[in-house]
Amino acid sequence: GVHFGTPALSPAGSPGVSPRSVMSTCTNASRFLAAAPHVPTVRLGNLMKDVVQWCDHGETEVTTLQARIDDMWVEEVVLGCDTEIYGGIRQAALEVEAGTRDTDSAVRQAHLLTEEAESTALHAVRTRMVARDCVRYQGGVEALQSRIKRRVGETSASVRPYMERLKDAERAAEVVKVMDHLLREAQEEYASVNAMKTAKSEVVLELQDKVSQREWMQRQLAMSLDILEASQLFGPNAAPRDAEHFFVETVRRCDADDPLRQRTLRCLEHLRLWGNAAAGALAAVGSVDVDDTDGASVAGRCEEDRSKASPPRAAEEASVSGECTPSRAVLASVQQSPASDSGTSVPDLS
């Protein structure tokens, strides 16, 4: 439900969550992370999925919301007609009860109210359509009009027995009591529908506002960076070159069937996938050299690793993807060497 953040799929991200609530959550979370970035209170995967889902389905979610708004507007029109009918019959019954109107006149007035209600509602639809460049309601204007005619007809049929009771002045008080109840229910439902429609309309305006979209995406990006940069991989003593040597030397000393060896390879494979994603993003938006601790840039290091990769699979992947990460070089180095003295190669998990 295209919260920024649900609509939603939407910047709402998560289905069933409104964009407004997600935007509020993201804002509060961003402030908290800014004060304590070492405490990742928001899941990184959720932040990324919210943006990806919005980019893929955001426009569809806006259209769906607009259709729902049109649906609520029709409901408002119908409920407005209901209140007119209930209120008019109530007034006629009060006049009969007070003796200021004869019963036949009251019945005629009640029937006239039900007839006028439909024409008033249809006029409201035509007026709204003149001010709209398109209708998101499924079925278009014809469906809107048909629904209004059907609903007003249902209301008219439901109150017809009470209009007939107005022929008996002694039953006027009974009619007043019933109309009071129906009128109160219709007014409460109208207020509820109107509040929901207003909220959804505000969400649509936010979702269509390019400035709001940009600000929301910047918040998502800032929180994602807070989480990533809080990792020890970004610490001052975590050098990619050291990581490569560390894993090569430690894994080589594990037996081929050592669970720790397989666990390490799975971890390195996961890091390699993240490295591929980072390389793809850099290729798309532009790269920047980042020094590792011994003075070589990440870009230069990747080029060096690419030229040194000896296994055919590693060389092929590097040439196809144009990407390189420390973990790719580690996998290549570890997987081509036997574990301990067993002479058994590590299965290729990539």
mmCIF file of N, CA, C and O in Angstrom, residues 28 92 170 265 272-273 283 290 313 317 323 334:
data_model
loop_
_atom_site.group_PDB
_atom_site.id
_atom_site.type_symbol
_atom_site.label_atom_id
_atom_site.label_comp_id
_atom_site.label_asym_id
_atom_site.label_seq_id
_atom_site.Cartn_x
_atom_site.Cartn_y
_atom_site.Cartn_z
ATOM 1 N N ASN A 28 12.685 9.577 10.821
ATOM 2 C CA ASN A 28 13.066 9.383 12.215
ATOM 3 C C ASN A 28 14.279 8.474 12.329
ATOM 4 O O ASN A 28 15.173 8.716 13.139
ATOM 5 N N ALA A 92 -39.864 15.792 6.853
ATOM 6 C CA ALA A 92 -41.286 15.626 6.497
ATOM 7 C C ALA A 92 -42.033 14.921 7.627
ATOM 8 O O ALA A 92 -43.176 15.293 7.963
ATOM 9 N N GLU A 170 -49.800 8.807 12.992
ATOM 10 C CA GLU A 170 -49.404 8.233 14.272
ATOM 11 C C GLU A 170 -48.049 7.505 14.186
ATOM 12 O O GLU A 170 -47.423 7.243 15.215
ATOM 13 N N LEU A 265 34.478 -19.946 2.308
ATOM 14 C CA LEU A 265 34.246 -19.772 0.873
ATOM 15 C C LEU A 265 32.868 -19.182 0.593
ATOM 16 O O LEU A 265 32.709 -18.367 -0.316
ATOM 17 N N ARG A 272 32.037 -11.356 -2.840
ATOM 18 C CA ARG A 272 32.301 -11.162 -4.262
ATOM 19 C C ARG A 272 31.061 -10.633 -4.983
ATOM 20 O O ARG A 272 31.155 -9.748 -5.848
ATOM 21 N N LEU A 273 29.890 -11.166 -4.632
ATOM 22 C CA LEU A 273 28.657 -10.695 -5.254
ATOM 23 C C LEU A 273 28.412 -9.222 -4.927
ATOM 24 O O LEU A 273 27.971 -8.439 -5.781
ATOM 25 N N ALA A 283 30.424 1.656 -12.454
ATOM 26 C CA ALA A 283 30.492 1.772 -13.907
ATOM 27 C C ALA A 283 29.347 2.614 -14.447
ATOM 28 O O ALA A 283 29.487 3.316 -15.457
ATOM 29 N N VAL A 290 39.890 4.915 -4.316
ATOM 30 C CA VAL A 290 39.950 4.872 -2.857
ATOM 31 C C VAL A 290 41.197 4.102 -2.473
ATOM 32 O O VAL A 290 41.363 2.952 -2.872
ATOM 33 N N ARG A 313 38.405 -19.890 -15.125
ATOM 34 C CA ARG A 313 37.098 -19.357 -14.769
ATOM 35 C C ARG A 313 37.219 -17.941 -14.229
ATOM 36 O O ARG A 313 36.440 -17.061 -14.575
ATOM 37 N N GLU A 317 35.558 -14.692 -15.991
ATOM 38 C CA GLU A 317 34.607 -13.827 -15.305
ATOM 39 C C GLU A 317 35.084 -12.393 -15.285
ATOM 40 O O GLU A 317 34.321 -11.456 -15.457
ATOM 41 N N GLU A 323 34.817 -6.611 -13.658
ATOM 42 C CA GLU A 323 34.794 -6.280 -12.253
ATOM 43 C C GLU A 323 35.859 -7.079 -11.525
ATOM 44 O O GLU A 323 36.258 -8.146 -11.951
ATOM 45 N N VAL A 334 42.567 -19.506 -3.520
ATOM 46 C CA VAL A 334 42.279 -20.601 -2.612
ATOM 47 C C VAL A 334 41.774 -21.822 -3.353
ATOM 48 O O VAL A 334 42.163 -22.947 -3.091
#
